[in-house]
Amino acid sequence: MGKVGFGLAVGCAVASCAIAATLVSRRVKSRRKWNRVVGVLRELEEGCSTSIGRLRQVVDAMAVEMHAGLASEGGSKLKMLLTFVDNLPDGNEKGTYYALDLGGTNFRVLRVQLGGKESRIIGHEVERQPIPQHLMTSTSEDLFDFIASAVKEFVVREGDNSGLQLDRRRELGCTFSFPMKQLSVSSGLLIKWTKGFAIKDMVGKDVAECLQQALAKGGLDMRVATLVNDSVGALALGHYDDEDTVAAVIIGTGSNACYVERTDAIIKCQGLLTNSGGMVVNMEWGNFWSSHLPRTSYDMDLDAESPNPNDMGFEKMISGMYLGDIVRRVILRMAQELDVFGDVASKLSEPFILRTPLIAAMHEDESPDLVEVSRILKDTLGINDIPLKVRKLIVRVCDVVTRRAARLAAAGIVGILKKIGRDGSGGVASGRSKSVGESLSKIRRTVVVIEGGLYSNYEMFREYLDEAVAEILGEEVAQHVVLKVIEDGSGIGAALLAAAASHPSTSVAHDNVT
């Protein structure tokens, strides 16, 4: 071999070594980046850990906070609001009743026909109507005049099916899902508007009185028999179908719970309530907080950037409004570690672009190549051609965030059962301890109704929640606890409460309160 040939050979060898070294370097760097992304997932898994021991700590904290909230105003993060509902529907109600469901930019009017024990709900009709944008910032008189007009038109079109003449008095149950201070079963003062409403003169006014005046002005003889929120309506519908129902939980865009409490356990209103042994309490559990809740940096950032920082901490960890955005924040962190996502920072940085229904669709994608995950990443975030291993990682993120939410919601439910002595431990309501054997021998069938799309439509969330409730309670107690999906408690439930208030038959106290 000549010198020239030898030189070329050496040069090629050197070049090959350089290329090989570059490739090895790239692989090492790529592996390091991938390990960092996997590390983000592992850190999330650790931060979202919901061991059975931790869940039982959350259960205890929930029960203690409930007790404190019942003892005094401001004594707990849980408001434990009195609803003055001490008479739940039991199936004996007969007649035609109406409901108004006002909780957002649309409202619904319902008519429900009840046939008593034999026929139950004979039928119901619903009409939905949007609230014009200008009325959301106008005056209370303008808003309720508009609503009353729609109610009257609904009544006029009812025909002969209702069995009522137009000049006969009608009974109305109103679901009003805005913060209010309840004064009685049929009155409450608006504390503040949410969801885009900003009618200044309405704050501090009695919601039912404003509605009642508007109905009278419109020439409609209709009495506002009850004023409740959606969780109380759900409890009413649950109790109507099954008298063992003691609590209702809303798990949808937002989250809340209510339950039946013994009157003598509501210390902050001692002396005011003498006609009944029990009352429905609206917990407003979205604001529950405990150091035992597994909070991550993503939760902290979401809370700090929200319109209500340091508020509604429990809701921000378990409700449909927030789960998608927690997942988005994790994916954004991964994108900062791994360039496989490409230049997508602008879309990934947009709050709430990844909604929870999309999280559910990715989580429940059972196709071998995760086609639905790929489609959602492309259509929603503009991320194309993601390797399968990265798509699997994203599914895992959805699983971790959803599982934590469902298990924490389950702990909240068991916390309610513990407070009223339905968890097999004797609870914290009576102030005396019971042996496990004594508690188990006396445990009764207990129904908790759950309403909301996160629970009813998201199969994996529902499975995780049901599984956690059984795990926390233990096999012996869990067999006595039924979790039941219901729909339209805010509508039908409000009409049923109007019926129960108009013709009281049974108290919630004696059959359902331990």
Short mmCIF file of N, CA and C in Angstrom, two decimals, residues 91-246:
data_model
loop_
_atom_site.label_atom_id
_atom_site.label_comp_id
_atom_site.label_asym_id
_atom_site.label_seq_id
_atom_site.Cartn_x
_atom_site.Cartn_y
_atom_site.Cartn_z
N GLY A 91 -91.37 8.84 48.20
CA GLY A 91 -92.13 8.06 47.24
C GLY A 91 -93.62 8.17 47.40
N ASN A 92 -94.10 8.74 48.50
CA ASN A 92 -95.54 8.88 48.72
C ASN A 92 -96.13 10.12 48.04
N GLU A 93 -95.25 11.00 47.54
CA GLU A 93 -95.71 12.28 46.99
C GLU A 93 -96.56 12.09 45.72
N LYS A 94 -97.62 12.89 45.63
CA LYS A 94 -98.50 12.86 44.47
C LYS A 94 -98.73 14.27 43.97
N GLY A 95 -98.98 14.38 42.67
CA GLY A 95 -99.32 15.68 42.11
C GLY A 95 -98.27 16.17 41.11
N THR A 96 -98.46 17.40 40.66
CA THR A 96 -97.56 18.01 39.69
C THR A 96 -96.76 19.12 40.35
N TYR A 97 -95.45 19.06 40.19
CA TYR A 97 -94.56 20.03 40.83
C TYR A 97 -93.55 20.54 39.80
N TYR A 98 -93.03 21.71 40.09
CA TYR A 98 -92.14 22.39 39.15
C TYR A 98 -90.77 22.60 39.76
N ALA A 99 -89.81 22.77 38.88
CA ALA A 99 -88.44 23.06 39.33
C ALA A 99 -87.81 24.08 38.41
N LEU A 100 -86.98 24.91 39.00
CA LEU A 100 -86.16 25.86 38.25
C LEU A 100 -84.71 25.56 38.61
N ASP A 101 -83.90 25.26 37.62
CA ASP A 101 -82.50 24.92 37.84
C ASP A 101 -81.65 26.05 37.26
N LEU A 102 -81.12 26.88 38.15
CA LEU A 102 -80.31 28.03 37.73
C LEU A 102 -78.91 27.88 38.32
N GLY A 103 -77.94 27.59 37.44
CA GLY A 103 -76.59 27.39 37.96
C GLY A 103 -75.51 27.78 37.00
N GLY A 104 -75.90 28.48 35.91
CA GLY A 104 -74.91 28.86 34.92
C GLY A 104 -75.52 29.80 33.90
N THR A 105 -74.99 29.78 32.71
CA THR A 105 -75.46 30.70 31.68
C THR A 105 -76.74 30.21 31.01
N ASN A 106 -77.20 29.01 31.37
CA ASN A 106 -78.50 28.50 30.94
C ASN A 106 -79.31 28.17 32.18
N PHE A 107 -80.62 28.19 32.05
CA PHE A 107 -81.45 27.68 33.14
C PHE A 107 -82.49 26.73 32.56
N ARG A 108 -83.02 25.86 33.42
CA ARG A 108 -84.00 24.89 32.99
C ARG A 108 -85.26 25.01 33.83
N VAL A 109 -86.41 24.81 33.18
CA VAL A 109 -87.69 24.72 33.89
C VAL A 109 -88.20 23.30 33.70
N LEU A 110 -88.66 22.69 34.78
CA LEU A 110 -89.14 21.31 34.71
C LEU A 110 -90.53 21.20 35.32
N ARG A 111 -91.26 20.25 34.80
CA ARG A 111 -92.56 19.87 35.39
C ARG A 111 -92.50 18.37 35.65
N VAL A 112 -92.78 17.96 36.86
CA VAL A 112 -92.68 16.55 37.24
C VAL A 112 -94.01 16.09 37.81
N GLN A 113 -94.52 14.99 37.28
CA GLN A 113 -95.78 14.42 37.75
C GLN A 113 -95.50 13.18 38.59
N LEU A 114 -96.02 13.21 39.79
CA LEU A 114 -95.77 12.14 40.76
C LEU A 114 -97.05 11.36 41.04
N GLY A 115 -96.93 10.04 41.09
CA GLY A 115 -98.11 9.19 41.28
C GLY A 115 -98.13 8.41 42.57
N GLY A 116 -97.30 8.78 43.55
CA GLY A 116 -97.29 8.07 44.81
C GLY A 116 -96.50 6.76 44.72
N LYS A 117 -96.66 5.93 45.73
CA LYS A 117 -95.88 4.69 45.84
C LYS A 117 -96.05 3.78 44.63
N GLU A 118 -97.24 3.73 44.08
CA GLU A 118 -97.50 2.78 43.01
C GLU A 118 -96.90 3.22 41.68
N SER A 119 -97.06 4.51 41.35
CA SER A 119 -96.66 4.98 40.02
C SER A 119 -95.35 5.75 40.01
N ARG A 120 -94.93 6.22 41.19
CA ARG A 120 -93.69 6.99 41.31
C ARG A 120 -93.70 8.19 40.37
N ILE A 121 -92.63 8.39 39.58
CA ILE A 121 -92.59 9.51 38.64
C ILE A 121 -93.30 9.10 37.35
N ILE A 122 -94.47 9.69 37.14
CA ILE A 122 -95.27 9.35 35.97
C ILE A 122 -94.61 9.89 34.70
N GLY A 123 -94.06 11.09 34.82
CA GLY A 123 -93.40 11.70 33.67
C GLY A 123 -92.84 13.05 34.04
N HIS A 124 -91.95 13.56 33.20
CA HIS A 124 -91.44 14.91 33.44
C HIS A 124 -91.07 15.56 32.11
N GLU A 125 -91.20 16.87 32.09
CA GLU A 125 -90.87 17.65 30.91
C GLU A 125 -89.84 18.70 31.30
N VAL A 126 -88.95 19.00 30.35
CA VAL A 126 -87.87 19.94 30.61
C VAL A 126 -87.76 20.94 29.47
N GLU A 127 -87.50 22.18 29.83
CA GLU A 127 -87.21 23.20 28.81
C GLU A 127 -85.97 23.97 29.24
N ARG A 128 -85.01 24.05 28.34
CA ARG A 128 -83.77 24.76 28.62
C ARG A 128 -83.76 26.09 27.87
N GLN A 129 -83.23 27.12 28.53
CA GLN A 129 -83.19 28.43 27.90
C GLN A 129 -81.92 29.17 28.29
N PRO A 130 -81.23 29.79 27.32
CA PRO A 130 -80.03 30.57 27.65
C PRO A 130 -80.41 31.91 28.27
N ILE A 131 -79.53 32.41 29.12
CA ILE A 131 -79.71 33.74 29.69
C ILE A 131 -78.95 34.74 28.83
N PRO A 132 -79.63 35.75 28.26
CA PRO A 132 -78.94 36.74 27.43
C PRO A 132 -77.76 37.36 28.17
N GLN A 133 -76.68 37.58 27.47
CA GLN A 133 -75.45 38.07 28.07
C GLN A 133 -75.66 39.34 28.87
N HIS A 134 -76.48 40.26 28.35
CA HIS A 134 -76.63 41.55 29.03
C HIS A 134 -77.34 41.41 30.38
N LEU A 135 -78.17 40.37 30.53
CA LEU A 135 -78.88 40.18 31.80
C LEU A 135 -77.95 39.68 32.91
N MET A 136 -76.81 39.13 32.53
CA MET A 136 -75.87 38.62 33.53
C MET A 136 -75.15 39.75 34.26
N THR A 137 -75.25 40.95 33.73
CA THR A 137 -74.61 42.12 34.38
C THR A 137 -75.60 43.27 34.55
N SER A 138 -76.89 42.95 34.43
CA SER A 138 -77.92 43.99 34.51
C SER A 138 -78.37 44.18 35.96
N THR A 139 -79.66 44.05 36.23
CA THR A 139 -80.20 44.19 37.58
C THR A 139 -80.90 42.90 37.98
N SER A 140 -81.10 42.72 39.26
CA SER A 140 -81.78 41.52 39.75
C SER A 140 -83.22 41.48 39.23
N GLU A 141 -83.84 42.64 39.14
CA GLU A 141 -85.23 42.69 38.65
C GLU A 141 -85.31 42.25 37.20
N ASP A 142 -84.38 42.72 36.37
CA ASP A 142 -84.38 42.32 34.96
C ASP A 142 -84.16 40.82 34.80
N LEU A 143 -83.20 40.29 35.56
CA LEU A 143 -82.88 38.86 35.46
C LEU A 143 -84.08 38.00 35.85
N PHE A 144 -84.69 38.29 37.00
CA PHE A 144 -85.76 37.42 37.48
C PHE A 144 -87.07 37.65 36.74
N ASP A 145 -87.27 38.84 36.20
CA ASP A 145 -88.44 39.06 35.35
C ASP A 145 -88.34 38.18 34.09
N PHE A 146 -87.13 38.10 33.54
CA PHE A 146 -86.90 37.26 32.36
C PHE A 146 -87.16 35.79 32.68
N ILE A 147 -86.63 35.33 33.81
CA ILE A 147 -86.81 33.93 34.22
C ILE A 147 -88.28 33.63 34.49
N ALA A 148 -88.96 34.56 35.20
CA ALA A 148 -90.38 34.36 35.53
C ALA A 148 -91.23 34.31 34.27
N SER A 149 -90.87 35.10 33.28
CA SER A 149 -91.60 35.08 32.01
C SER A 149 -91.47 33.73 31.33
N ALA A 150 -90.27 33.18 31.37
CA ALA A 150 -90.04 31.86 30.76
C ALA A 150 -90.80 30.77 31.51
N VAL A 151 -90.86 30.88 32.82
CA VAL A 151 -91.60 29.90 33.63
C VAL A 151 -93.09 29.97 33.28
N LYS A 152 -93.61 31.19 33.16
CA LYS A 152 -95.04 31.34 32.84
C LYS A 152 -95.36 30.76 31.47
N GLU A 153 -94.50 31.03 30.49
CA GLU A 153 -94.73 30.47 29.15
C GLU A 153 -94.72 28.95 29.20
N PHE A 154 -93.86 28.38 30.01
CA PHE A 154 -93.78 26.93 30.17
C PHE A 154 -95.09 26.40 30.77
N VAL A 155 -95.62 27.10 31.76
CA VAL A 155 -96.86 26.69 32.41
C VAL A 155 -98.03 26.80 31.44
N VAL A 156 -98.10 27.89 30.68
CA VAL A 156 -99.19 28.10 29.73
C VAL A 156 -99.23 26.99 28.69
N ARG A 157 -98.06 26.47 28.30
CA ARG A 157 -98.01 25.44 27.26
C ARG A 157 -98.23 24.03 27.79
N GLU A 158 -98.53 23.90 29.08
CA GLU A 158 -98.59 22.55 29.66
C GLU A 158 -99.82 21.77 29.24
N GLY A 159 -100.86 22.45 28.75
CA GLY A 159 -102.05 21.73 28.32
C GLY A 159 -102.84 21.18 29.49
N ASP A 160 -103.53 20.10 29.25
CA ASP A 160 -104.39 19.52 30.29
C ASP A 160 -103.72 18.40 31.07
N ASN A 161 -102.48 18.07 30.71
CA ASN A 161 -101.83 16.91 31.33
C ASN A 161 -101.52 17.10 32.80
N SER A 162 -101.31 18.35 33.22
CA SER A 162 -100.89 18.56 34.60
C SER A 162 -102.04 18.41 35.59
N GLY A 163 -103.26 18.56 35.10
CA GLY A 163 -104.39 18.49 36.02
C GLY A 163 -104.60 19.76 36.81
N LEU A 164 -103.88 20.81 36.46
CA LEU A 164 -103.99 22.08 37.17
C LEU A 164 -104.49 23.17 36.24
N GLN A 165 -105.33 24.03 36.75
CA GLN A 165 -105.77 25.19 35.99
C GLN A 165 -104.71 26.28 36.12
N LEU A 166 -104.70 27.22 35.18
CA LEU A 166 -103.69 28.26 35.18
C LEU A 166 -103.77 29.13 36.43
N ASP A 167 -104.97 29.30 36.99
CA ASP A 167 -105.12 30.16 38.16
C ASP A 167 -104.94 29.41 39.48
N ARG A 168 -104.59 28.13 39.41
CA ARG A 168 -104.34 27.34 40.62
C ARG A 168 -102.91 27.54 41.08
N ARG A 169 -102.65 27.52 42.39
CA ARG A 169 -101.29 27.69 42.90
C ARG A 169 -100.44 26.48 42.57
N ARG A 170 -99.23 26.78 42.15
CA ARG A 170 -98.27 25.73 41.85
C ARG A 170 -97.10 25.82 42.82
N GLU A 171 -96.43 24.67 43.02
CA GLU A 171 -95.30 24.61 43.94
C GLU A 171 -94.02 24.44 43.13
N LEU A 172 -93.00 25.24 43.48
CA LEU A 172 -91.75 25.25 42.73
C LEU A 172 -90.56 24.98 43.64
N GLY A 173 -89.68 24.09 43.20
CA GLY A 173 -88.40 23.90 43.88
C GLY A 173 -87.32 24.55 43.04
N CYS A 174 -86.47 25.35 43.68
CA CYS A 174 -85.45 26.09 42.94
C CYS A 174 -84.05 25.60 43.33
N THR A 175 -83.30 25.17 42.31
CA THR A 175 -81.88 24.85 42.52
C THR A 175 -81.07 26.07 42.09
N PHE A 176 -80.31 26.61 43.02
CA PHE A 176 -79.54 27.82 42.78
C PHE A 176 -78.09 27.52 43.15
N SER A 177 -77.28 27.25 42.14
CA SER A 177 -75.91 26.78 42.41
C SER A 177 -74.89 27.91 42.40
N PHE A 178 -75.14 28.88 43.25
CA PHE A 178 -74.20 29.96 43.51
C PHE A 178 -74.06 30.07 45.03
N PRO A 179 -72.95 30.59 45.52
CA PRO A 179 -72.76 30.68 46.98
C PRO A 179 -73.86 31.52 47.65
N MET A 180 -74.53 30.93 48.62
CA MET A 180 -75.57 31.67 49.34
C MET A 180 -75.62 31.21 50.79
N LYS A 181 -76.13 32.09 51.62
CA LYS A 181 -76.34 31.77 53.03
C LYS A 181 -77.80 31.43 53.22
N GLN A 182 -78.06 30.18 53.55
CA GLN A 182 -79.43 29.70 53.69
C GLN A 182 -80.05 30.27 54.95
N LEU A 183 -81.28 30.79 54.83
CA LEU A 183 -82.01 31.32 55.98
C LEU A 183 -83.12 30.37 56.41
N SER A 184 -83.67 29.65 55.46
CA SER A 184 -84.70 28.65 55.72
C SER A 184 -84.71 27.70 54.54
N VAL A 185 -85.62 26.73 54.55
CA VAL A 185 -85.68 25.79 53.44
C VAL A 185 -86.07 26.48 52.14
N SER A 186 -86.65 27.68 52.23
CA SER A 186 -87.13 28.37 51.04
C SER A 186 -86.57 29.78 50.90
N SER A 187 -85.45 30.05 51.54
CA SER A 187 -84.87 31.40 51.41
C SER A 187 -83.37 31.34 51.65
N GLY A 188 -82.65 32.24 50.97
CA GLY A 188 -81.21 32.30 51.13
C GLY A 188 -80.65 33.55 50.50
N LEU A 189 -79.63 34.12 51.12
CA LEU A 189 -79.02 35.35 50.64
C LEU A 189 -77.84 35.03 49.73
N LEU A 190 -77.79 35.68 48.57
CA LEU A 190 -76.66 35.50 47.67
C LEU A 190 -75.41 36.10 48.31
N ILE A 191 -74.35 35.29 48.39
CA ILE A 191 -73.08 35.76 48.94
C ILE A 191 -72.24 36.42 47.85
N LYS A 192 -72.13 35.75 46.72
CA LYS A 192 -71.38 36.32 45.59
C LYS A 192 -71.76 35.58 44.32
N TRP A 193 -71.58 36.26 43.20
CA TRP A 193 -71.81 35.63 41.90
C TRP A 193 -70.55 34.91 41.44
N THR A 194 -70.74 33.90 40.61
CA THR A 194 -69.64 33.24 39.91
C THR A 194 -70.11 32.97 38.48
N LYS A 195 -69.29 32.30 37.68
CA LYS A 195 -69.66 31.83 36.34
C LYS A 195 -70.07 32.96 35.39
N GLY A 196 -69.47 34.13 35.56
CA GLY A 196 -69.71 35.21 34.61
C GLY A 196 -70.79 36.18 34.99
N PHE A 197 -71.53 35.91 36.07
CA PHE A 197 -72.57 36.84 36.52
C PHE A 197 -71.93 37.96 37.36
N ALA A 198 -72.50 39.17 37.24
CA ALA A 198 -71.98 40.30 38.02
C ALA A 198 -73.08 41.33 38.23
N ILE A 199 -74.18 40.87 38.85
CA ILE A 199 -75.31 41.76 39.14
C ILE A 199 -75.15 42.29 40.56
N LYS A 200 -74.64 43.50 40.68
CA LYS A 200 -74.23 44.04 41.98
C LYS A 200 -75.38 44.17 42.95
N ASP A 201 -76.54 44.61 42.50
CA ASP A 201 -77.64 44.87 43.44
C ASP A 201 -78.24 43.60 44.01
N MET A 202 -77.85 42.43 43.45
CA MET A 202 -78.39 41.15 43.90
C MET A 202 -77.66 40.61 45.13
N VAL A 203 -76.39 40.95 45.28
CA VAL A 203 -75.59 40.43 46.39
C VAL A 203 -76.20 40.85 47.72
N GLY A 204 -76.43 39.87 48.59
CA GLY A 204 -77.04 40.14 49.88
C GLY A 204 -78.54 40.04 49.89
N LYS A 205 -79.15 39.85 48.73
CA LYS A 205 -80.61 39.74 48.65
C LYS A 205 -81.06 38.29 48.76
N ASP A 206 -82.33 38.12 49.14
CA ASP A 206 -82.93 36.80 49.23
C ASP A 206 -83.31 36.34 47.82
N VAL A 207 -82.68 35.27 47.37
CA VAL A 207 -82.89 34.77 46.02
C VAL A 207 -84.35 34.38 45.80
N ALA A 208 -84.91 33.64 46.74
CA ALA A 208 -86.28 33.16 46.61
C ALA A 208 -87.27 34.33 46.57
N GLU A 209 -87.01 35.35 47.38
CA GLU A 209 -87.91 36.51 47.41
C GLU A 209 -87.90 37.24 46.07
N CYS A 210 -86.72 37.40 45.49
CA CYS A 210 -86.62 38.05 44.17
C CYS A 210 -87.40 37.26 43.12
N LEU A 211 -87.27 35.94 43.16
CA LEU A 211 -87.98 35.09 42.22
C LEU A 211 -89.48 35.14 42.47
N GLN A 212 -89.86 35.09 43.75
CA GLN A 212 -91.28 35.11 44.11
C GLN A 212 -91.96 36.39 43.63
N GLN A 213 -91.29 37.53 43.82
CA GLN A 213 -91.84 38.80 43.38
C GLN A 213 -92.00 38.85 41.87
N ALA A 214 -91.02 38.31 41.15
CA ALA A 214 -91.09 38.31 39.69
C ALA A 214 -92.24 37.43 39.19
N LEU A 215 -92.44 36.28 39.84
CA LEU A 215 -93.54 35.39 39.46
C LEU A 215 -94.88 36.06 39.69
N ALA A 216 -95.01 36.74 40.83
CA ALA A 216 -96.26 37.44 41.14
C ALA A 216 -96.51 38.58 40.15
N LYS A 217 -95.46 39.32 39.81
CA LYS A 217 -95.58 40.41 38.85
C LYS A 217 -96.05 39.89 37.50
N GLY A 218 -95.61 38.69 37.16
CA GLY A 218 -96.00 38.10 35.88
C GLY A 218 -97.37 37.46 35.90
N GLY A 219 -98.06 37.51 37.05
CA GLY A 219 -99.41 36.98 37.14
C GLY A 219 -99.48 35.49 37.32
N LEU A 220 -98.41 34.87 37.82
CA LEU A 220 -98.38 33.42 38.01
C LEU A 220 -98.42 33.10 39.51
N ASP A 221 -99.43 32.35 39.91
CA ASP A 221 -99.57 31.96 41.32
C ASP A 221 -98.70 30.72 41.57
N MET A 222 -97.45 30.97 41.92
CA MET A 222 -96.50 29.87 42.13
C MET A 222 -95.66 30.17 43.36
N ARG A 223 -95.60 29.21 44.26
CA ARG A 223 -94.85 29.41 45.51
C ARG A 223 -93.49 28.76 45.42
N VAL A 224 -92.44 29.52 45.78
CA VAL A 224 -91.10 28.95 45.86
C VAL A 224 -91.02 28.16 47.16
N ALA A 225 -91.20 26.85 47.06
CA ALA A 225 -91.30 26.00 48.25
C ALA A 225 -89.94 25.65 48.83
N THR A 226 -88.92 25.52 47.96
CA THR A 226 -87.58 25.18 48.44
C THR A 226 -86.53 25.90 47.61
N LEU A 227 -85.42 26.20 48.25
CA LEU A 227 -84.26 26.81 47.59
C LEU A 227 -83.03 26.01 48.03
N VAL A 228 -82.42 25.28 47.09
CA VAL A 228 -81.32 24.38 47.44
C VAL A 228 -80.21 24.47 46.38
N ASN A 229 -79.09 23.76 46.66
CA ASN A 229 -78.07 23.65 45.61
C ASN A 229 -78.15 22.25 44.98
N ASP A 230 -77.31 22.00 43.98
CA ASP A 230 -77.44 20.76 43.20
C ASP A 230 -77.17 19.50 44.01
N SER A 231 -76.27 19.56 44.99
CA SER A 231 -75.99 18.35 45.77
C SER A 231 -77.19 17.94 46.62
N VAL A 232 -77.92 18.92 47.14
CA VAL A 232 -79.12 18.62 47.94
C VAL A 232 -80.21 18.05 47.05
N GLY A 233 -80.32 18.58 45.82
CA GLY A 233 -81.27 18.00 44.88
C GLY A 233 -80.94 16.56 44.56
N ALA A 234 -79.65 16.27 44.41
CA ALA A 234 -79.22 14.90 44.14
C ALA A 234 -79.57 13.97 45.31
N LEU A 235 -79.39 14.45 46.52
CA LEU A 235 -79.73 13.65 47.70
C LEU A 235 -81.23 13.38 47.74
N ALA A 236 -82.03 14.39 47.38
CA ALA A 236 -83.49 14.22 47.38
C ALA A 236 -83.92 13.14 46.39
N LEU A 237 -83.35 13.18 45.18
CA LEU A 237 -83.70 12.18 44.18
C LEU A 237 -83.22 10.80 44.61
N GLY A 238 -82.03 10.74 45.21
CA GLY A 238 -81.52 9.47 45.70
C GLY A 238 -82.40 8.88 46.78
N HIS A 239 -82.84 9.72 47.72
CA HIS A 239 -83.68 9.26 48.82
C HIS A 239 -85.06 8.84 48.32
N TYR A 240 -85.55 9.52 47.29
CA TYR A 240 -86.85 9.17 46.70
C TYR A 240 -86.79 7.76 46.14
N ASP A 241 -85.68 7.41 45.50
CA ASP A 241 -85.53 6.07 44.91
C ASP A 241 -85.14 5.01 45.93
N ASP A 242 -84.43 5.42 46.97
CA ASP A 242 -83.92 4.45 47.96
C ASP A 242 -83.77 5.15 49.30
N GLU A 243 -84.58 4.76 50.27
CA GLU A 243 -84.61 5.46 51.56
C GLU A 243 -83.38 5.22 52.41
N ASP A 244 -82.48 4.35 51.98
CA ASP A 244 -81.21 4.16 52.70
C ASP A 244 -80.15 5.17 52.27
N THR A 245 -80.53 6.10 51.39
CA THR A 245 -79.58 7.12 50.91
C THR A 245 -79.32 8.14 52.01
N VAL A 246 -78.03 8.34 52.35
CA VAL A 246 -77.67 9.26 53.43
C VAL A 246 -76.77 10.40 52.97
#
